[in-house]
Coordinates of C-alpha atoms in Angstrom, one line a residue:
M858 CA 44.9 -77.0 23.6
I859 CA 45.4 -75.5 27.0
D860 CA 45.9 -71.7 27.0
P861 CA 48.6 -70.8 29.5
A862 CA 47.3 -67.3 29.9
A863 CA 43.7 -68.6 30.5
L864 CA 45.0 -71.1 33.0
A865 CA 47.1 -68.4 34.8
G866 CA 44.0 -66.0 34.9
R867 CA 41.8 -68.8 36.4
F868 CA 44.5 -69.6 39.0
R869 CA 44.7 -66.0 40.1
A870 CA 40.9 -65.6 40.3
V871 CA 40.6 -68.8 42.4
G872 CA 43.5 -67.8 44.6
L873 CA 41.9 -64.5 45.5
E874 CA 38.6 -66.2 46.2
R875 CA 40.1 -69.0 48.4
S876 CA 42.9 -67.2 50.2
G877 CA 43.4 -63.5 49.4
G878 CA 39.7 -63.0 49.8
W879 CA 40.0 -63.8 53.5
V880 CA 42.7 -61.3 53.8
L881 CA 40.3 -58.7 52.6
V882 CA 37.7 -59.9 55.0
A883 CA 40.2 -59.4 57.8
L884 CA 41.1 -55.9 56.5
L885 CA 37.5 -54.8 56.5
A886 CA 36.8 -56.3 59.9
A887 CA 39.9 -54.4 61.3
D888 CA 38.7 -51.2 59.6
V889 CA 35.2 -51.3 61.1
A890 CA 36.7 -52.1 64.6
M891 CA 39.3 -49.3 64.5
V892 CA 36.9 -46.6 63.0
T893 CA 34.1 -47.3 65.4
R894 CA 36.0 -47.9 68.6
S895 CA 34.8 -44.6 70.1
T896 CA 31.4 -44.6 68.4
D897 CA 28.1 -45.2 70.1
V898 CA 24.9 -46.6 68.5
P899 CA 22.6 -44.7 68.6
N900 CA 24.9 -41.6 68.9
G901 CA 25.6 -40.7 72.5
S902 CA 23.8 -43.7 73.9
G903 CA 26.9 -45.3 75.5
I904 CA 26.4 -48.6 73.7
P905 CA 29.6 -49.4 71.8
Y906 CA 29.1 -49.6 68.0
W907 CA 31.8 -52.2 67.5
G908 CA 30.4 -54.5 70.2
V909 CA 26.9 -54.4 68.7
W910 CA 28.4 -54.9 65.2
L911 CA 30.4 -57.9 66.4
V912 CA 27.5 -59.7 68.0
A913 CA 25.2 -58.9 65.0
V914 CA 27.9 -60.1 62.5
A915 CA 28.4 -63.4 64.5
L916 CA 24.6 -64.0 64.4
A917 CA 24.3 -63.2 60.7
L918 CA 27.2 -65.5 59.8
A919 CA 25.7 -68.3 61.8
V920 CA 22.4 -68.0 60.0
A921 CA 24.1 -67.5 56.6
S922 CA 26.2 -70.6 57.2
L923 CA 23.2 -72.7 58.0
L924 CA 21.4 -71.5 54.8
A925 CA 24.5 -72.2 52.8
A926 CA 24.7 -75.8 54.1
R927 CA 21.1 -76.3 53.3
L928 CA 20.9 -74.7 49.9
R929 CA 24.3 -75.8 48.5
P930 CA 25.4 -78.9 50.3
S931 CA 28.3 -79.4 47.8
A932 CA 29.8 -76.0 48.9
P933 CA 28.5 -75.4 52.4
W934 CA 31.1 -72.9 53.5
L935 CA 30.6 -69.1 53.1
R936 CA 32.8 -67.5 50.5
P937 CA 34.9 -64.5 51.3
V938 CA 32.7 -62.2 49.2
E939 CA 29.6 -63.4 51.1
T940 CA 31.4 -62.7 54.4
L941 CA 32.4 -59.2 53.2
A942 CA 28.8 -58.5 52.2
I943 CA 27.6 -59.6 55.7
L944 CA 30.2 -57.4 57.4
A945 CA 29.2 -54.5 55.3
V946 CA 25.5 -54.8 55.5
V947 CA 25.5 -55.0 59.3
A948 CA 27.8 -52.0 59.5
M949 CA 25.4 -50.1 57.1
V950 CA 22.4 -50.6 59.3
L951 CA 24.3 -49.5 62.5
S952 CA 25.8 -46.5 60.7
D953 CA 22.5 -45.3 59.5
V954 CA 21.1 -45.4 63.0
T955 CA 24.2 -43.5 64.2
M956 CA 24.0 -40.8 61.6
A957 CA 20.2 -40.4 61.8
W958 CA 19.9 -37.0 63.6
Q959 CA 18.4 -33.7 62.7
P960 CA 16.7 -34.9 59.4
L961 CA 16.8 -32.7 56.3
R962 CA 19.2 -30.3 57.9
D963 CA 20.8 -29.4 54.5
L964 CA 17.4 -28.8 53.0
G965 CA 16.9 -26.4 56.0
I966 CA 19.9 -24.4 54.8
Y967 CA 18.4 -24.1 51.4
L968 CA 15.0 -23.1 52.7
N969 CA 16.6 -20.5 55.0
A970 CA 18.4 -19.0 52.0
G971 CA 15.2 -19.0 50.1
E972 CA 13.4 -17.1 52.9
H973 CA 16.2 -14.6 53.1
F974 CA 16.1 -14.1 49.4
R975 CA 12.4 -13.5 49.4
A976 CA 12.8 -11.0 52.3
G977 CA 15.6 -9.1 50.6
S978 CA 18.0 -9.8 53.5
A979 CA 21.5 -11.1 53.3
V980 CA 21.7 -14.6 51.8
Y981 CA 25.5 -15.2 51.9
M982 CA 27.7 -15.0 54.9
Q983 CA 30.0 -12.0 55.1
T984 CA 32.1 -12.8 58.1
P985 CA 33.9 -16.0 58.9
L986 CA 32.4 -18.6 61.2
T987 CA 34.3 -19.2 64.4
I988 CA 31.8 -21.3 66.3
E989 CA 30.0 -24.4 65.0
P990 CA 26.2 -23.8 64.9
V991 CA 24.3 -26.1 67.3
D992 CA 21.5 -26.2 64.7
R993 CA 23.0 -27.4 61.4
T994 CA 20.6 -25.4 59.3
G995 CA 22.6 -22.4 60.5
Y996 CA 25.5 -23.4 58.2
P997 CA 26.2 -21.1 55.3
F998 CA 24.5 -21.3 51.9
V999 CA 27.1 -21.7 49.2
Y1000 CA 25.2 -22.4 46.0
P1001 CA 25.1 -19.7 43.2
P1002 CA 22.3 -17.1 43.0
C1003 CA 20.6 -18.8 40.1
T1004 CA 19.4 -21.4 42.5
L1005 CA 17.7 -18.9 44.8
P1006 CA 14.5 -18.3 42.9
F1007 CA 13.8 -22.1 43.1
F1008 CA 14.6 -22.3 46.9
G1009 CA 12.6 -19.1 47.4
A1010 CA 9.6 -20.7 45.8
L1011 CA 10.0 -23.8 47.8
S1012 CA 10.3 -21.9 51.1
V1013 CA 6.8 -20.4 50.4
L1014 CA 5.3 -23.8 50.9
P1015 CA 4.4 -25.2 54.4
I1016 CA 7.6 -26.8 55.8
E1017 CA 6.1 -30.3 55.8
L1018 CA 5.0 -30.1 52.2
A1019 CA 8.4 -28.6 51.1
Q1020 CA 10.2 -31.4 52.9
G1021 CA 7.9 -34.1 51.5
L1022 CA 8.3 -32.8 47.9
W1023 CA 12.1 -32.5 48.2
L1024 CA 12.5 -36.0 49.7
A1025 CA 10.1 -37.6 47.2
G1026 CA 11.9 -35.9 44.4
S1027 CA 15.4 -36.8 45.7
L1028 CA 14.4 -40.4 46.3
G1029 CA 12.9 -40.8 42.8
L1030 CA 15.9 -39.1 41.0
G1031 CA 18.4 -41.0 43.1
L1032 CA 16.9 -44.4 42.3
L1033 CA 16.4 -43.4 38.7
A1034 CA 20.1 -42.5 38.5
L1035 CA 21.2 -45.8 40.0
R1036 CA 18.9 -47.7 37.6
V1037 CA 20.3 -45.8 34.6
I1038 CA 23.8 -46.5 35.7
G1039 CA 22.9 -50.2 35.6
L1040 CA 21.8 -51.3 39.1
P1041 CA 19.1 -54.0 38.7
R1042 CA 15.6 -53.2 40.1
R1043 CA 16.0 -55.9 42.9
W1044 CA 19.0 -53.9 44.2
L1045 CA 17.4 -50.5 44.4
V1046 CA 15.5 -50.8 47.7
P1047 CA 18.5 -52.4 49.5
S1048 CA 20.7 -49.6 48.2
L1049 CA 18.8 -47.2 50.4
I1050 CA 20.5 -48.4 53.5
W1051 CA 24.0 -47.7 52.0
P1052 CA 25.4 -44.8 54.0
P1053 CA 26.3 -42.4 51.1
L1054 CA 22.8 -42.7 49.7
F1055 CA 21.1 -42.8 53.1
Q1056 CA 22.9 -39.8 54.4
G1057 CA 22.2 -37.8 51.2
L1058 CA 18.5 -38.5 51.6
W1059 CA 18.4 -38.0 55.3
V1060 CA 20.0 -34.6 55.3
G1061 CA 18.3 -33.5 52.1
N1062 CA 21.5 -32.7 50.2
A1063 CA 21.4 -31.7 46.5
A1064 CA 24.0 -34.3 45.8
V1065 CA 21.3 -37.0 45.4
P1066 CA 19.2 -35.3 42.7
A1067 CA 22.4 -34.0 41.1
L1068 CA 23.5 -37.7 40.7
A1069 CA 20.7 -38.0 38.1
L1070 CA 22.4 -35.3 35.9
Y1071 CA 25.6 -37.3 36.0
A1072 CA 23.9 -40.6 35.3
M1073 CA 22.1 -39.3 32.2
A1074 CA 25.3 -38.0 30.7
P1075 CA 25.8 -40.7 28.1
W1076 CA 22.4 -39.7 26.5
L1077 CA 22.2 -36.1 27.7
G1078 CA 25.7 -34.9 27.8
A1079 CA 24.7 -31.3 28.5
A1080 CA 23.6 -32.5 32.0
L1081 CA 27.3 -32.7 33.0
V1082 CA 27.6 -28.9 32.4
L1083 CA 24.4 -28.2 34.3
G1084 CA 25.5 -30.3 37.2
A1085 CA 28.1 -27.6 38.0
V1086 CA 25.2 -25.3 39.1
F1087 CA 25.2 -26.9 42.5
K1088 CA 28.9 -27.8 42.9
P1089 CA 31.2 -26.1 40.4
Y1090 CA 34.0 -28.7 40.8
T1091 CA 31.7 -31.4 39.5
G1092 CA 31.9 -29.6 36.1
L1093 CA 35.2 -31.5 35.7
A1094 CA 33.2 -34.5 34.6
A1095 CA 32.2 -32.4 31.5
L1096 CA 35.7 -33.1 30.2
W1097 CA 34.2 -36.4 29.1
L1098 CA 32.3 -34.6 26.4
V1099 CA 35.6 -33.2 25.1
T1100 CA 37.2 -36.6 24.9
E1101 CA 34.1 -38.0 23.1
R1102 CA 34.0 -34.9 20.8
R1103 CA 30.4 -34.2 21.8
W1104 CA 30.7 -30.5 20.8
M1105 CA 27.0 -30.0 20.4
Q1106 CA 26.3 -31.3 23.9
I1107 CA 28.8 -28.9 25.3
A1108 CA 27.3 -26.0 23.5
I1109 CA 23.8 -27.0 24.7
G1110 CA 25.0 -27.3 28.2
V1111 CA 26.8 -24.0 28.2
G1112 CA 23.9 -22.3 26.5
A1113 CA 21.5 -23.8 29.1
M1114 CA 23.6 -22.5 31.9
L1115 CA 23.8 -19.0 30.4
A1116 CA 20.1 -19.1 29.9
L1117 CA 19.5 -20.1 33.5
V1118 CA 21.6 -17.2 34.7
A1119 CA 20.0 -14.8 32.3
A1120 CA 16.6 -15.8 33.3
T1121 CA 17.2 -15.4 37.0
V1122 CA 19.4 -12.2 37.0
P1123 CA 16.2 -10.0 36.9
L1124 CA 15.2 -11.7 40.1
T1125 CA 18.5 -11.9 41.8
G1126 CA 20.4 -8.9 40.4
L1127 CA 24.1 -8.8 40.0
T1128 CA 24.9 -7.9 43.6
L1129 CA 24.1 -11.4 44.8
W1130 CA 26.7 -12.8 42.4
T1131 CA 29.4 -10.6 43.9
D1132 CA 28.2 -11.5 47.3
W1133 CA 28.4 -15.2 46.4
L1134 CA 31.9 -14.9 45.2
G1135 CA 32.9 -13.1 48.4
A1136 CA 31.1 -15.7 50.5
L1137 CA 33.2 -18.5 48.9
G1138 CA 36.4 -16.7 50.2
V1139 CA 34.8 -16.3 53.6
Y1140 CA 33.9 -20.0 53.6
Q1141 CA 37.6 -20.8 53.0
T1142 CA 38.6 -18.6 55.9
S1143 CA 36.0 -20.2 58.1
Q1144 CA 37.5 -23.7 57.4
Q1145 CA 40.7 -22.6 59.1
S1146 CA 38.7 -22.1 62.3
L1147 CA 36.3 -24.9 61.8
P1148 CA 38.0 -27.8 60.0
G1149 CA 34.7 -29.7 60.0
L1150 CA 33.7 -27.5 57.1
Y1151 CA 36.1 -29.4 55.0
G1152 CA 34.2 -32.6 55.9
F1153 CA 36.9 -35.2 55.0
G1154 CA 38.0 -33.4 51.8
L1155 CA 41.7 -33.7 51.1
P1156 CA 42.6 -30.1 51.9
R1157 CA 41.8 -30.8 55.5
F1158 CA 44.6 -33.4 55.7
V1159 CA 47.3 -32.4 53.1
P1160 CA 48.9 -29.2 51.9
F1161 CA 47.0 -27.4 49.1
A1162 CA 49.8 -28.2 46.6
V1163 CA 49.5 -31.9 47.3
Y1164 CA 45.7 -31.7 47.1
A1165 CA 45.9 -29.9 43.7
A1166 CA 48.5 -32.4 42.4
L1167 CA 46.3 -35.4 43.4
A1168 CA 43.3 -33.8 41.8
V1169 CA 45.1 -33.1 38.5
A1170 CA 46.5 -36.7 38.5
A1171 CA 43.1 -38.2 39.1
V1172 CA 41.6 -36.2 36.2
A1173 CA 44.6 -37.0 33.9
I1174 CA 44.3 -40.7 34.6
A1175 CA 40.6 -40.7 34.0
L1176 CA 41.1 -39.0 30.6
R1177 CA 43.3 -41.8 29.5
A1178 CA 40.3 -44.1 29.3
R1179 CA 37.5 -43.9 26.8
G1180 CA 33.7 -44.4 26.7
R1181 CA 31.9 -45.3 29.9
E1182 CA 35.1 -46.2 31.7
A1183 CA 36.3 -42.6 31.3
L1184 CA 33.0 -41.2 32.4
A1185 CA 33.1 -43.4 35.5
R1186 CA 36.7 -42.4 36.3
L1187 CA 35.8 -38.7 35.9
G1188 CA 33.1 -39.1 38.5
T1189 CA 35.6 -40.5 40.9
A1190 CA 38.1 -37.8 40.0
T1191 CA 35.6 -35.1 41.1
V1192 CA 35.6 -36.7 44.5
V1193 CA 39.4 -36.3 44.7
A1194 CA 39.1 -32.7 43.5
S1195 CA 36.3 -31.8 46.0
P1196 CA 37.5 -28.9 48.2
S1197 CA 35.1 -30.1 50.9
L1198 CA 33.7 -33.6 51.0
F1199 CA 30.9 -35.3 52.9
G1200 CA 29.4 -38.8 52.7
H1201 CA 26.9 -38.1 49.9
G1202 CA 29.7 -36.7 47.8
L1203 CA 30.9 -40.3 47.2
L1204 CA 27.7 -41.1 45.2
V1205 CA 29.4 -40.2 41.9
A1206 CA 32.0 -42.9 42.6
V1207 CA 29.3 -45.6 42.1
P1208 CA 30.0 -46.3 38.4
S1209 CA 33.8 -46.8 39.1
M1210 CA 32.8 -49.1 42.0
L1211 CA 30.5 -51.2 39.8
S1212 CA 33.4 -51.7 37.4
L1213 CA 35.2 -53.6 40.2
R1214 CA 35.2 -57.4 40.4
S1215 CA 32.8 -58.8 43.1
T1216 CA 35.3 -59.2 46.0
W1217 CA 36.8 -55.8 45.5
L1218 CA 33.4 -54.2 45.1
W1219 CA 32.3 -55.4 48.4
L1220 CA 35.5 -54.4 50.1
A1221 CA 34.9 -50.8 48.7
I1222 CA 31.2 -50.9 49.8
G1223 CA 32.3 -52.1 53.2
F1224 CA 34.8 -49.2 53.6
L1225 CA 31.8 -46.9 52.9
S1226 CA 29.5 -48.6 55.4
T1227 CA 30.9 -47.1 58.6
P1228 CA 29.9 -43.6 59.8
D1229 CA 31.5 -41.2 57.3
G1230 CA 35.0 -40.0 57.9
P1231 CA 38.6 -40.1 56.5
Q1232 CA 38.5 -43.9 56.3
W1233 CA 36.1 -43.5 53.4
W1234 CA 39.1 -42.6 51.3
L1235 CA 40.0 -46.3 51.4
A1236 CA 37.3 -47.0 48.9
I1237 CA 38.7 -44.5 46.5
V1238 CA 42.1 -46.1 47.0
V1239 CA 40.6 -49.4 46.0
V1240 CA 39.1 -47.8 42.9
A1241 CA 42.3 -46.0 42.0
A1242 CA 44.3 -49.3 42.4
S1243 CA 42.0 -50.9 39.9
W1244 CA 42.9 -48.4 37.3
A1245 CA 46.5 -49.6 37.5
L1246 CA 45.6 -53.3 38.1
P1247 CA 43.1 -54.4 35.4
S1248 CA 42.5 -57.8 37.1
M1249 CA 40.6 -56.0 39.8
R1250 CA 38.1 -54.7 37.3
R1251 CA 35.3 -56.4 35.4
A1252 CA 36.6 -54.7 32.3
A1253 CA 39.3 -57.3 32.4
A1254 CA 36.7 -60.1 32.1
G1255 CA 37.1 -59.9 28.3
T1256 CA 40.7 -60.9 28.5
P1257 CA 41.9 -64.6 28.2
G1258 CA 41.5 -66.5 31.4
A1259 CA 39.3 -64.1 33.3
P1260 CA 36.0 -65.5 34.6
A1261 CA 32.9 -64.4 32.9
P1262 CA 30.8 -61.8 34.8
A1263 CA 28.1 -64.3 35.5
D1264 CA 30.6 -66.3 37.6
E1265 CA 30.9 -63.5 40.2
P1266 CA 28.7 -64.0 43.2
L1267 CA 26.9 -61.0 44.7
H1268 CA 27.8 -58.6 41.9
P1269 CA 24.8 -56.4 41.1
L1270 CA 25.6 -56.2 37.3
R1271 CA 25.9 -60.0 37.0
A1272 CA 26.2 -60.6 33.2
T1273 CA 27.3 -57.1 32.2
Y1274 CA 30.9 -55.9 32.3
G1275 CA 30.4 -52.4 33.7
P1276 CA 28.1 -49.4 34.4
W1277 CA 25.8 -47.9 31.8
P1278 CA 25.1 -51.3 30.1
G1279 CA 22.8 -49.5 27.7
L1280 CA 25.5 -47.3 26.4
S1281 CA 25.9 -47.9 22.6
G1282 CA 29.1 -47.2 20.7
D1283 CA 31.2 -47.6 23.8
R1284 CA 34.9 -47.5 23.3
S1285 CA 35.9 -48.4 26.8
A1286 CA 39.5 -49.2 27.3

């Protein structure tokens, strides 16, 4: 007997692949062209990014079409998802070249803070910035004092050794995080050219190693609490422990945090803590003069009340789910709640993106393949839309008529429905 729901589901899936998918291809192409119309590659070279991208895409599509005709003569034409992937990958490479200047500049901020800490001089800024530093390592240090003994110890090492250790550790932890989330081994090396990860590694930001704390949460829930050491707002993801009633993990996380503070207070004293709190206020004041300090965080573009409402809404919607879906959504909600946001801050949205069906996944990846900027919010819009439209998510693959995951081309998870495939006892909605 023919199941009408199954037939309707298959029709919608085929319709997206054959027609709607090409609309998404056109949307991504327009996004890349609009965003990069004033961008050079490499930066400041005078060579138009969009022109190089267009030529490279044309060549890549020609080669891919020839390969498709040879390898699958029964279906020689490129699919929309394959075209989306080509558009995105070409943009990734050009964006990486464009963003590749002053390597490990964020690590330089951390090491400068460590040197000041060892010297007993001021670590945190006391007056607002009014002029953007030419050397990006001159930006203010905003992490709490309990991190200073670590950065102080790292600053003792020769600069090349400190940079090498940090980069190797970040690379290892970043790839481990992606692997734990569910990315197959064959996708790990290609993932390094994806701008959010590439940028995080290039500038040496703590967001990359911190991703490992988030990724390990299903098995080590206390890591969600400890992740707030670097960026307090990421502690919102710890609400997942509440929804899952993991009270012991909450207690362990809070205890570990208090133990870290207690262990470092003899080295930092209490004054640095008051200095840190004051510096956060000074940083907010500096953002009024230098909007670049917001990155592309929502407070730069909307009134604070709107930003707060969107953050609360994102968290509330995330908490309506369960299991790994709730954890993935809370990661994305922390992006919305971020008071300042830069490219590497989108890494915690990876689990939500992996929950998308293949075509939508590559559209979101494509939006994050241009040089970072406000247009990256389009990827979050795609993810948020999928929360309201289950047909966009692989979680819907278990419903009648939805294609099995293995039917989706170019999806890294292939035969699994969502991130954290090893998570047992999942109660995902």
